[in-house]
Short mmCIF file of C-alpha atoms in Angstrom, two decimals:
data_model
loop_
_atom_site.label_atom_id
_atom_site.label_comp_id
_atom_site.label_asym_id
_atom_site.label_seq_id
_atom_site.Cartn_x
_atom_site.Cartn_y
_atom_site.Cartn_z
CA UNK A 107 -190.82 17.61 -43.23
CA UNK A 108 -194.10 19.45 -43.45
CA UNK A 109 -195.04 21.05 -40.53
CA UNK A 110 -198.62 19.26 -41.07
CA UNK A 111 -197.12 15.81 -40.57
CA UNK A 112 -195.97 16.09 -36.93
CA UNK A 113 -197.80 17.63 -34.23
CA UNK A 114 -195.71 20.62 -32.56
CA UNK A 115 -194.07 19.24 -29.36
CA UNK A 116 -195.88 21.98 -27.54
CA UNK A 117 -199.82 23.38 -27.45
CA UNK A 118 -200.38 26.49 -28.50
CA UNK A 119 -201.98 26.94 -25.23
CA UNK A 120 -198.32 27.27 -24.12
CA UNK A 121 -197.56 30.71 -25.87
CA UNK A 122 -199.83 32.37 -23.67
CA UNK A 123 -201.41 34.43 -26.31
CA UNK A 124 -203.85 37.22 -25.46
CA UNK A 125 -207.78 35.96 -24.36
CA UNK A 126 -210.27 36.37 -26.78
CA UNK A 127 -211.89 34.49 -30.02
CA UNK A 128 -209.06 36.26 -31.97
CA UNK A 129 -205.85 34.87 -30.00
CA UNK A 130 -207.87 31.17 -31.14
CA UNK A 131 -207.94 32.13 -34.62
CA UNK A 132 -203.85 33.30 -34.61
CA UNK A 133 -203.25 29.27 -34.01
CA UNK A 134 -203.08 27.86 -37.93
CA UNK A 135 -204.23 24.59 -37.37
CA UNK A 136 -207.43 26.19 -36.37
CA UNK A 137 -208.33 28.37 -39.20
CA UNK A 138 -208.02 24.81 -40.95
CA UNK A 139 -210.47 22.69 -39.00
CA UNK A 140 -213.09 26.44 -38.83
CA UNK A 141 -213.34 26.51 -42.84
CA UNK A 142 -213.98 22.79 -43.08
CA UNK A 143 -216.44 22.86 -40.16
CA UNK A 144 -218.24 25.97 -42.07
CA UNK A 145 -217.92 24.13 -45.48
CA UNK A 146 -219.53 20.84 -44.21
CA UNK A 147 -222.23 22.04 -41.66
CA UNK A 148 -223.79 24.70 -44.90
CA UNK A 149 -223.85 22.43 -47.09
CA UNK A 150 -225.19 19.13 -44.26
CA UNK A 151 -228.34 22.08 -43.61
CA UNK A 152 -228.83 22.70 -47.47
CA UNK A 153 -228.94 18.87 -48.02
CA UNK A 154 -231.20 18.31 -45.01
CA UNK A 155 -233.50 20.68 -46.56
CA UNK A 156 -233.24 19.90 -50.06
CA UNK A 157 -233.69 16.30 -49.04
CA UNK A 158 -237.26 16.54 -47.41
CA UNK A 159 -238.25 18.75 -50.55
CA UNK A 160 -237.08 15.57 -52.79
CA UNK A 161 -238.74 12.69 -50.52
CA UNK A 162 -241.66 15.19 -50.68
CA UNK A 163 -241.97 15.36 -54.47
CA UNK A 164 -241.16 12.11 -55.02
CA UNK A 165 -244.18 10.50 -52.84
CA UNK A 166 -246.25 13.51 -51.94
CA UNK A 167 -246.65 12.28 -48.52
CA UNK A 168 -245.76 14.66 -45.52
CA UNK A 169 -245.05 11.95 -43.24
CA UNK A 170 -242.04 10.40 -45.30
CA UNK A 171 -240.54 14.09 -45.70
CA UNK A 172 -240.75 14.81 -42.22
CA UNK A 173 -239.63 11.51 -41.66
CA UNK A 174 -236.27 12.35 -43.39
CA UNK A 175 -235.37 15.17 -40.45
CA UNK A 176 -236.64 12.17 -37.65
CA UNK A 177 -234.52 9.55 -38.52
CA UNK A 178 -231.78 11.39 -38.43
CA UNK A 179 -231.68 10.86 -34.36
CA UNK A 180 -231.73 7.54 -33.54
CA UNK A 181 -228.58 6.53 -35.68
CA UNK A 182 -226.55 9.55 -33.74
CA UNK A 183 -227.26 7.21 -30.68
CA UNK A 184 -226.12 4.07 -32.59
CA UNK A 185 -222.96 5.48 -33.89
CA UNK A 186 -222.19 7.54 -30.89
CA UNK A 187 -222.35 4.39 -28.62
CA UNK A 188 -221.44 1.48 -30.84
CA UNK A 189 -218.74 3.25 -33.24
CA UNK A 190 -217.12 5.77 -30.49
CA UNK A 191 -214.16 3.63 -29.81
CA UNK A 192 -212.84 4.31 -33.46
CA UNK A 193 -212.08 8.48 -32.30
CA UNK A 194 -209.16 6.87 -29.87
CA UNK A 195 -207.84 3.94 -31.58
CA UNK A 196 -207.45 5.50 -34.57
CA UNK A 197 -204.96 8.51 -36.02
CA UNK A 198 -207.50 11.29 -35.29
CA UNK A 199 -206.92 13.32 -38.81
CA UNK A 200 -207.86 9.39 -40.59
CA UNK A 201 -210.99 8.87 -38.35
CA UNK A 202 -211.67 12.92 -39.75
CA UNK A 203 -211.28 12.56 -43.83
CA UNK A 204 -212.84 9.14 -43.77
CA UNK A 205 -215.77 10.46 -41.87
CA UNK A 206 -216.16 13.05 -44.35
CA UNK A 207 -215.25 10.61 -47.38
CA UNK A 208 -218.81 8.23 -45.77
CA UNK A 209 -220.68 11.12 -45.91
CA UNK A 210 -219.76 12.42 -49.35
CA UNK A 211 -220.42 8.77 -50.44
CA UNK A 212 -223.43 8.32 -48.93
CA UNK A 213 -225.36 11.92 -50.37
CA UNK A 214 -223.41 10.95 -53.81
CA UNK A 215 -225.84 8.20 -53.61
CA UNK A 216 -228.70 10.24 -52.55
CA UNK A 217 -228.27 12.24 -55.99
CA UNK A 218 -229.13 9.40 -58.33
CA UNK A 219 -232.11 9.43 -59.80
CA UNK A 220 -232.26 5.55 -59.74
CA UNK A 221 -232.22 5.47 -55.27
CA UNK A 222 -235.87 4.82 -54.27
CA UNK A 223 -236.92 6.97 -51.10
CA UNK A 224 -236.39 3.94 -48.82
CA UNK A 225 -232.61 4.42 -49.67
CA UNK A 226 -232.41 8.13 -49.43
CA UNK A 227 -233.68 7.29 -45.61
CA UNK A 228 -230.93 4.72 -45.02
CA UNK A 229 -228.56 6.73 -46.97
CA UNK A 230 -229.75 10.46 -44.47
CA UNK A 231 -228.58 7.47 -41.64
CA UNK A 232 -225.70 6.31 -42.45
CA UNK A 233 -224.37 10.09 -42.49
CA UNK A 234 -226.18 10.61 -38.90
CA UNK A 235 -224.68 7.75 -37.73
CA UNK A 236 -220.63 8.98 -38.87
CA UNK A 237 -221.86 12.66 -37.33
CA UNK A 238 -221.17 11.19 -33.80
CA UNK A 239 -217.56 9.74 -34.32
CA UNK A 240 -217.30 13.07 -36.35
CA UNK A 241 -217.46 15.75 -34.26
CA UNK A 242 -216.13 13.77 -31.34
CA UNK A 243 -212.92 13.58 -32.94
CA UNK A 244 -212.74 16.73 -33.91
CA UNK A 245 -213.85 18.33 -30.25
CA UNK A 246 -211.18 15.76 -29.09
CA UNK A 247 -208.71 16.99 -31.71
CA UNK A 248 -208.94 21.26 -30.66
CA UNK A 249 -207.56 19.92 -27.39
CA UNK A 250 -204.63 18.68 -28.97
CA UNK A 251 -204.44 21.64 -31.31
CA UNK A 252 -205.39 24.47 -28.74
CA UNK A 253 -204.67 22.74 -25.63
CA UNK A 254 -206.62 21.83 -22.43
CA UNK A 255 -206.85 25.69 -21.10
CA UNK A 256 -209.32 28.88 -22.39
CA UNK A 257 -208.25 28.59 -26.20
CA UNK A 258 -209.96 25.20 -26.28
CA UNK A 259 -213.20 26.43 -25.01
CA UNK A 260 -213.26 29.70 -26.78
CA UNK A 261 -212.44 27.41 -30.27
CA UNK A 262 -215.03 24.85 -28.93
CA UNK A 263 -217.36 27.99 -28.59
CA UNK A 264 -216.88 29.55 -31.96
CA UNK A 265 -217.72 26.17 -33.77
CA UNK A 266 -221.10 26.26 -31.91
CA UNK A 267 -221.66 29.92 -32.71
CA UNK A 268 -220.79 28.86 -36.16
CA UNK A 269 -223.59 25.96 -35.91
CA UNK A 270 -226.33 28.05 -34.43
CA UNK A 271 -225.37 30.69 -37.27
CA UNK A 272 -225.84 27.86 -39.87
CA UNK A 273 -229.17 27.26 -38.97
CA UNK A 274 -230.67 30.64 -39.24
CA UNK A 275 -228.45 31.05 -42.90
CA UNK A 276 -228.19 27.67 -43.62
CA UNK A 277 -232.12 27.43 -44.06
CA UNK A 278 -232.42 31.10 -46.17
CA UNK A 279 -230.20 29.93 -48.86
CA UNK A 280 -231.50 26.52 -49.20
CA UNK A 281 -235.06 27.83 -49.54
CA UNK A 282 -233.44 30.92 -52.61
CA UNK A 283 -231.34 28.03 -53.85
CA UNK A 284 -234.16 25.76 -54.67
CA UNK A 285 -236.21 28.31 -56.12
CA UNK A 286 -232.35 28.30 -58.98
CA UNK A 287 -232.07 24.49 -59.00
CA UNK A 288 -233.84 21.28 -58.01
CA UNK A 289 -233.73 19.22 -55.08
CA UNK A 290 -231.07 16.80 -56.08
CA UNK A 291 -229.29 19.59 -57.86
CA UNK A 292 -229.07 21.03 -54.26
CA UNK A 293 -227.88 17.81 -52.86
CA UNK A 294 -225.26 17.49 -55.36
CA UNK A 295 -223.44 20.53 -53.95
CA UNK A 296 -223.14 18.85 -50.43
CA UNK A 297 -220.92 16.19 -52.07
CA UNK A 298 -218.09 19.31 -53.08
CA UNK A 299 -218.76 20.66 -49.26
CA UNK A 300 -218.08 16.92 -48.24
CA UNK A 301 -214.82 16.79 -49.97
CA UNK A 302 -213.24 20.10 -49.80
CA UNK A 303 -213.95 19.58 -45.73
CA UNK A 304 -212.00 16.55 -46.18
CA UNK A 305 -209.35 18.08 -48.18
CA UNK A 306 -208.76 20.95 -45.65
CA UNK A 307 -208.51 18.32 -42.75
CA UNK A 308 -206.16 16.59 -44.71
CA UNK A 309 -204.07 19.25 -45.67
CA UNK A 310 -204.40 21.57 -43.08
CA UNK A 311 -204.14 19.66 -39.58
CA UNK A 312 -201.25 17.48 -38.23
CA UNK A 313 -200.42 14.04 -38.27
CA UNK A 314 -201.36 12.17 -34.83
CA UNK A 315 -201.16 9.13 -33.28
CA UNK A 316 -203.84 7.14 -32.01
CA UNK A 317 -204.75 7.96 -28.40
CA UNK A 318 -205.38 5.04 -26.88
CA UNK A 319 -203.19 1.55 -27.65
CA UNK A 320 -204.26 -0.62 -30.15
CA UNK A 321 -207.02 -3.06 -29.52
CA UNK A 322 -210.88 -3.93 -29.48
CA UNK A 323 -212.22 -2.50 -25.85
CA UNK A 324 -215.30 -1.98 -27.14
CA UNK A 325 -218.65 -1.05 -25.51
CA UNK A 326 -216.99 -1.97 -22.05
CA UNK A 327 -214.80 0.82 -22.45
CA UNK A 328 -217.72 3.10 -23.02
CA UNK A 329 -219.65 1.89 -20.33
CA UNK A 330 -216.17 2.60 -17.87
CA UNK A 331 -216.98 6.28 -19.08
CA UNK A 332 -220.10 6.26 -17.66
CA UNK A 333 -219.28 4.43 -14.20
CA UNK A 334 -217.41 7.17 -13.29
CA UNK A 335 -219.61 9.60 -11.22
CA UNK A 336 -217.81 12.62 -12.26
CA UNK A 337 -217.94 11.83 -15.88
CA UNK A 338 -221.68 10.43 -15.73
CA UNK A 339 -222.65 13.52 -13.83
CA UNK A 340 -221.35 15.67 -16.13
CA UNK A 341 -222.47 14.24 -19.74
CA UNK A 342 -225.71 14.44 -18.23
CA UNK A 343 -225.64 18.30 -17.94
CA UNK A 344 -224.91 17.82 -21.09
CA UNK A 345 -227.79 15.55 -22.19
CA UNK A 346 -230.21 16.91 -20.50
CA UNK A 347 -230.56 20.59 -20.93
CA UNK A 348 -231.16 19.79 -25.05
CA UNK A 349 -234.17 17.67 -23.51
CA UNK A 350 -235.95 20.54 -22.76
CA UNK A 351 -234.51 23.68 -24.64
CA UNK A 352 -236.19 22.29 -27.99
CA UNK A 353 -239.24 21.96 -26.51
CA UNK A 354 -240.71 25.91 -27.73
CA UNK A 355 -239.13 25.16 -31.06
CA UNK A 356 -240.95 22.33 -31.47
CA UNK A 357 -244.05 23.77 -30.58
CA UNK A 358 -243.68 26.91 -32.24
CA UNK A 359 -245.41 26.85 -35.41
CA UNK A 360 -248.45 25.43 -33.53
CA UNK A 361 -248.47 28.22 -30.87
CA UNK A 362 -248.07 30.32 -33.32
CA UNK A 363 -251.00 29.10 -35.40
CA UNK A 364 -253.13 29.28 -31.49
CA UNK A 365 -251.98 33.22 -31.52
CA UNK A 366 -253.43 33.62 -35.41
CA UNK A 367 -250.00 35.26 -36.41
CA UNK A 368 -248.47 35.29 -39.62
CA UNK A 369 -245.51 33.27 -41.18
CA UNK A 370 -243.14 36.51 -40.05
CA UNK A 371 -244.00 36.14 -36.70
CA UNK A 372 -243.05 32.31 -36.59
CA UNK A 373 -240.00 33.08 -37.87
CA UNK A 374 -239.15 34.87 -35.29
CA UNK A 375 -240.19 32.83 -32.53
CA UNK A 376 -237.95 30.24 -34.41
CA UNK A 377 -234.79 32.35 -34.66
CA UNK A 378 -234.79 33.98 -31.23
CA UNK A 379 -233.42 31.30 -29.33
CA UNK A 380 -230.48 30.86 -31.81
CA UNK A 381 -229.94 34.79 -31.88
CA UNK A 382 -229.63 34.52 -28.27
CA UNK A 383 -227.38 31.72 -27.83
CA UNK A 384 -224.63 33.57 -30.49
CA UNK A 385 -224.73 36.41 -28.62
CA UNK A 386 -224.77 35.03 -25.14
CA UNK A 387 -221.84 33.06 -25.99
CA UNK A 388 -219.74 35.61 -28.03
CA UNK A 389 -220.01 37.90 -24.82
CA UNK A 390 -218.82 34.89 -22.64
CA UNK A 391 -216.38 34.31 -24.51
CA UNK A 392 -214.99 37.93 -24.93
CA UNK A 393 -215.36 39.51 -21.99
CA UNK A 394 -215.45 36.87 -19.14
CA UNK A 395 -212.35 35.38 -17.65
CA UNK A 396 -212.02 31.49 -17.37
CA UNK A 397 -212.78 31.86 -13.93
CA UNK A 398 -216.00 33.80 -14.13
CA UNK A 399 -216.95 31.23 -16.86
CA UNK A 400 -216.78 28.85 -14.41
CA UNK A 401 -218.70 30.31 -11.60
CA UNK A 402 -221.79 30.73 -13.92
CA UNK A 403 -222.07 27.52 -14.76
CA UNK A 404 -224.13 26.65 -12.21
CA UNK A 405 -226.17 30.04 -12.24
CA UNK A 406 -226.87 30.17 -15.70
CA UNK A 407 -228.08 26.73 -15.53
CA UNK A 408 -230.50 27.36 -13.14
CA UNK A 409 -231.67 30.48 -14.91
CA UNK A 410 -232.06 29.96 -18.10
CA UNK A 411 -235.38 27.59 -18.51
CA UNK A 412 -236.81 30.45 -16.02
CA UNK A 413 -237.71 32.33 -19.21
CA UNK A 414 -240.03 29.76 -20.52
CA UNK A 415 -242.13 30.55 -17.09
CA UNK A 416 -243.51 32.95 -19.05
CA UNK A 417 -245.18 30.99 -21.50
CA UNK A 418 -247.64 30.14 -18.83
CA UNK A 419 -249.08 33.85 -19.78
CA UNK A 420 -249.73 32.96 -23.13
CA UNK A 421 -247.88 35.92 -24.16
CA UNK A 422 -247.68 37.24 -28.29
CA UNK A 423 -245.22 36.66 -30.38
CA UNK A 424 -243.03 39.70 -28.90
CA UNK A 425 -242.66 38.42 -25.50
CA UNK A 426 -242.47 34.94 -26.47
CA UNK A 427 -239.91 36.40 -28.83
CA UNK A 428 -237.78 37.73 -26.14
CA UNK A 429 -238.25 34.67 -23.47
CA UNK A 430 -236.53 32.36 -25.90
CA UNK A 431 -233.68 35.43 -26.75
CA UNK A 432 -233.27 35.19 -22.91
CA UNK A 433 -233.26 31.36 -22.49
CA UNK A 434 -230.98 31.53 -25.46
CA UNK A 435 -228.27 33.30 -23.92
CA UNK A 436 -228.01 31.46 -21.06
CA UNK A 437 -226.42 28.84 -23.15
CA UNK A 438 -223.41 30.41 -22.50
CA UNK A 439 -222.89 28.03 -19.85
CA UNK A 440 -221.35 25.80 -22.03
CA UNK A 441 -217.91 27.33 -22.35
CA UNK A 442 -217.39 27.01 -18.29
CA UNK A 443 -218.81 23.06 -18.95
CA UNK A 444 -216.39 22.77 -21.79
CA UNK A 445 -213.79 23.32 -19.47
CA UNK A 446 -214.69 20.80 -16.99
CA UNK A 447 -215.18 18.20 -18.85
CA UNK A 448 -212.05 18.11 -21.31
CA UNK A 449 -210.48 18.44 -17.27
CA UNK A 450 -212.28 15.18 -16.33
CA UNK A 451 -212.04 12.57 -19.17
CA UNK A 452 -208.12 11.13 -19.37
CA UNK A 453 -206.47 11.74 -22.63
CA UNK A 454 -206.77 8.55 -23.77
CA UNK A 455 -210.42 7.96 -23.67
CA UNK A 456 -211.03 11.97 -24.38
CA UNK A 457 -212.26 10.81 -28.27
CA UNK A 458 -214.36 8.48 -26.85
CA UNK A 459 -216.27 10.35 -24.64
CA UNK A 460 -216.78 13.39 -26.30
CA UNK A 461 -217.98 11.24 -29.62
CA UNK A 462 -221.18 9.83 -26.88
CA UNK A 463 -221.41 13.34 -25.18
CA UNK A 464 -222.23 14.83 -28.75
CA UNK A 465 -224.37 11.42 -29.92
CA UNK A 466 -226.30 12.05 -26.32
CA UNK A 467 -226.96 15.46 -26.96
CA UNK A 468 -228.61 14.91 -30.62
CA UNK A 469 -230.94 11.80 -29.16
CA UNK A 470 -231.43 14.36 -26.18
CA UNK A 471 -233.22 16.81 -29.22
CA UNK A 472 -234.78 14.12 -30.87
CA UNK A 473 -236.80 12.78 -28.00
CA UNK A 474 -237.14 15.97 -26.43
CA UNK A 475 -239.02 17.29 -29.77
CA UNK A 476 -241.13 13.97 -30.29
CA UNK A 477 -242.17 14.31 -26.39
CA UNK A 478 -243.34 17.73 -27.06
CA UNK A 479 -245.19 16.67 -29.54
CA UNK A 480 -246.79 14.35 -27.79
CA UNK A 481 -247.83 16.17 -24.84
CA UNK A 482 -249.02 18.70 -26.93
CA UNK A 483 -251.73 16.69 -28.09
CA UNK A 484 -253.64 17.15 -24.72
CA UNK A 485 -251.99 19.99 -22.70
CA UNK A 486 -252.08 23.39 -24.49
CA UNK A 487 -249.12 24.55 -26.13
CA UNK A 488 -248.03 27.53 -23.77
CA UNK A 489 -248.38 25.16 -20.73
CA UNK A 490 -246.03 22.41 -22.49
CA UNK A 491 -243.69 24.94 -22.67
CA UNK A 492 -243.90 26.32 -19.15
CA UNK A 493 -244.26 22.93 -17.49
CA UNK A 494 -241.15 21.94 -19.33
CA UNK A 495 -239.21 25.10 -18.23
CA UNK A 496 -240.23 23.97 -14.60
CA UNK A 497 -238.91 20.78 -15.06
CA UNK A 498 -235.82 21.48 -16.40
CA UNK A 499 -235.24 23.78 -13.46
CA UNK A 500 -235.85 21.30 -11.32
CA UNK A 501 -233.78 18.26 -12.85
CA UNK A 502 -230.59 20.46 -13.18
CA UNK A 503 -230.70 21.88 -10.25
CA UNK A 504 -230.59 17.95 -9.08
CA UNK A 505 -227.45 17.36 -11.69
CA UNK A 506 -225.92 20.06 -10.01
CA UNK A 507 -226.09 19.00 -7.02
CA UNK A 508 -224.30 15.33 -8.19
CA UNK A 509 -222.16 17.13 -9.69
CA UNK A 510 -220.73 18.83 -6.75
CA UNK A 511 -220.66 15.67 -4.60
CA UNK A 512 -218.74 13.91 -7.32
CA UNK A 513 -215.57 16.43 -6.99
CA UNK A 514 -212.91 15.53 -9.44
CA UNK A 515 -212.52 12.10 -9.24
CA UNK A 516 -210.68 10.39 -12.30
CA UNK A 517 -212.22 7.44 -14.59
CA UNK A 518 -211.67 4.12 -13.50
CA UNK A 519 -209.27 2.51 -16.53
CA UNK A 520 -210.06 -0.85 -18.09
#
């Protein structure tokens, strides 16, 4: 029998091996799940980009291209809250190669020259829509495959780190690779990312059973999730810290424009914050202990909208620069987060919640960007972004607060 068919009787967790990102990649399962999670998320970015160039060409209307990125949010709510039973009550390596299977479909379809644009936009939600159940399963899945303890939230961390690295690479090489082929050419390669992810999964990670028992619980059983006040307390730190942390991204090719700086210096007000969040959460994760993770939850919380204070300055492009490297690294609360929550949710609904934690967090981004935007329109840009790092300070210091009175209580079953 292959050792991919049946999951090992033990986690890897068990072995003890030393702390650090390296003792996460020793675990083979891992390495798996890590190439097809760099495979898909490239080529999702290239197609994302690619895809706004071809809605653009084909209508010459700015509104329909940007409309491509926006519509992208609303189905992650959708399929996060009406599709997250299927991460439990199905084998967990199915629910992963179909999900990739959908989206390999669905941008198959995109690449035909006979879809009209009004199809490429259902098509670009259909895909957000799988993302949810996605990358639910698959957080749900490293805790079977690393186990509950530090390996989990240092391979938890190192998929983000690969994310926020995707973004500042992912967006270079689909700008030099359309200048090589054209849009749908582009597009065409995220079907081969699509299905060698799938492949990997397939091959590469072991057999398991469904979580939770057979049968049709439905929303009521993601509603449960939410009645809990530990659970509900944390999702929303979470949910709500996106809210606010895309709000100088948003708004930064507009303050930039306020400043009269070039294209060089918007790029660098959009890649600090993702600089900082890699290396905040690469020194986390290699030189804090669980423990210490833990204890900074709270303070890096608290800290880490502080940064965009300084926006109320209207500072250049340099300080701005380094506010959002600062706010960036504070991210790094996230591992010690990690930790509680994969503690709170019971095993059998653990697919289930963390397929609407990751759906909340991408609606979180969506309405946090369109809000920006919207204020924006009669506050001035650097006071958007310091009012919002205000805010923020003050709401999770609130969710803190609940989150400490709600202890460790377990969620209610049924």
């Amino acid at each position: 029998m292959s050792p991919t068919d049946t999951a090992a009787a033990a986690p890897p967790a068990a072995a003890a091996p030393p702390p650090g990102y390296l003792a996460v990649f020793r675990v083979r399962e891992f390495r798996w799940v890590f190439g097809a999670h760099v495979l898909s998320l490239l080529g999702l970015v290239v197609s994302e980009i690619a895809l706004t160039v071809l809605v653009y060409d084909l209508t010459r209307s700015p509104l329909l291209s940007s409309l491509t990125f926006a519509v992208g949010f609303l189905p992650h709510l959708l399929g996060g809250t009406l599709l997250a039973g299927l991460a439990d009550r199905h084998p967990p390596r199915r629910v992963l190669v179909v999900c990739d299977l959908i989206c390999a479909g669905a941008v198959a379809l995109m690449v035909l020259p006979a879809t009209p644009v009004a199809g490429l936009l259902v098509l670009r939600c259909a895909v957000a829509a799988v993302a949810p159940v996605f990358q639910g399963t698959r957080m749900a899945t490293l805790a079977d495959i690393l186990g509950e303890g530090d390996l989990f939230v240092l391979g938890r961390s190192l998929l983000r780190i690969v994310s926020q690295s995707a973004l500042l690479a992912g967006f270079g090489v689909g700008g030099v690779l359309l200048t090589v082929v054209p849009a749908r050419g582009a597009i065409a390669l995220t079907v081969a990312g699509f299905l060698l992810s799938a492949l990997l999964l397939r091959l590469g990670t072991a057999r398991r059973p469904a979580r939770a028992a057979a049968g049709h619980e439905g929303l009521g059983a993601t509603w449960s999730l939410l009645r809990d006040r530990r659970i509900r307390a944390l999702m929303l730190l979470f949910w709500v810290p996106p809210l606010f942390v895309v709000v100088p991204e948003a708004l930064a090719a507009p303050y930039a424009a306020g400043l009269g700086v070039s294209t060089a210096a918007l790029g660098l007000l959009m890649c600090a914050m993702p600089v900082g969040t890699i290396a905040g959460e690469l020194l986390a994760g290699a030189v804090l202990r669980p423990a210490t993770r833990s204890r900074l939850v709270a303070p890096l919380l608290l800290a880490g909208f502080l940064p965009f204070l300084l926006y109320a300055l209207h500072p250049g492009p340099a300080l701005a620069a380094l506010a959002l490297v600062l706010a960036g690294a504070a991210g790094a609360y996230t591992l010690g987060l990690d930790a509680w929550f994969v503690a709170a949710v019971p095993e059998e609904r653990r697919g289930r919640a963390m397929t609407l934690m990751t759906a909340g967090m991408m609606t979180a981004q969506g309405v946090g960007m369109a809000g920006a935007g919207l204020v924006a329109e009669f506050v001035p840009v650097h006071l958007v972004v310091a009012g919002a790092g205000a805010l923020a300070t003050a709401v999770v210091a609130a969710l803190l607060a609940e989150t400490r009175a709600s202890g460790g209580r377990k969620v209610r079953r049924g």
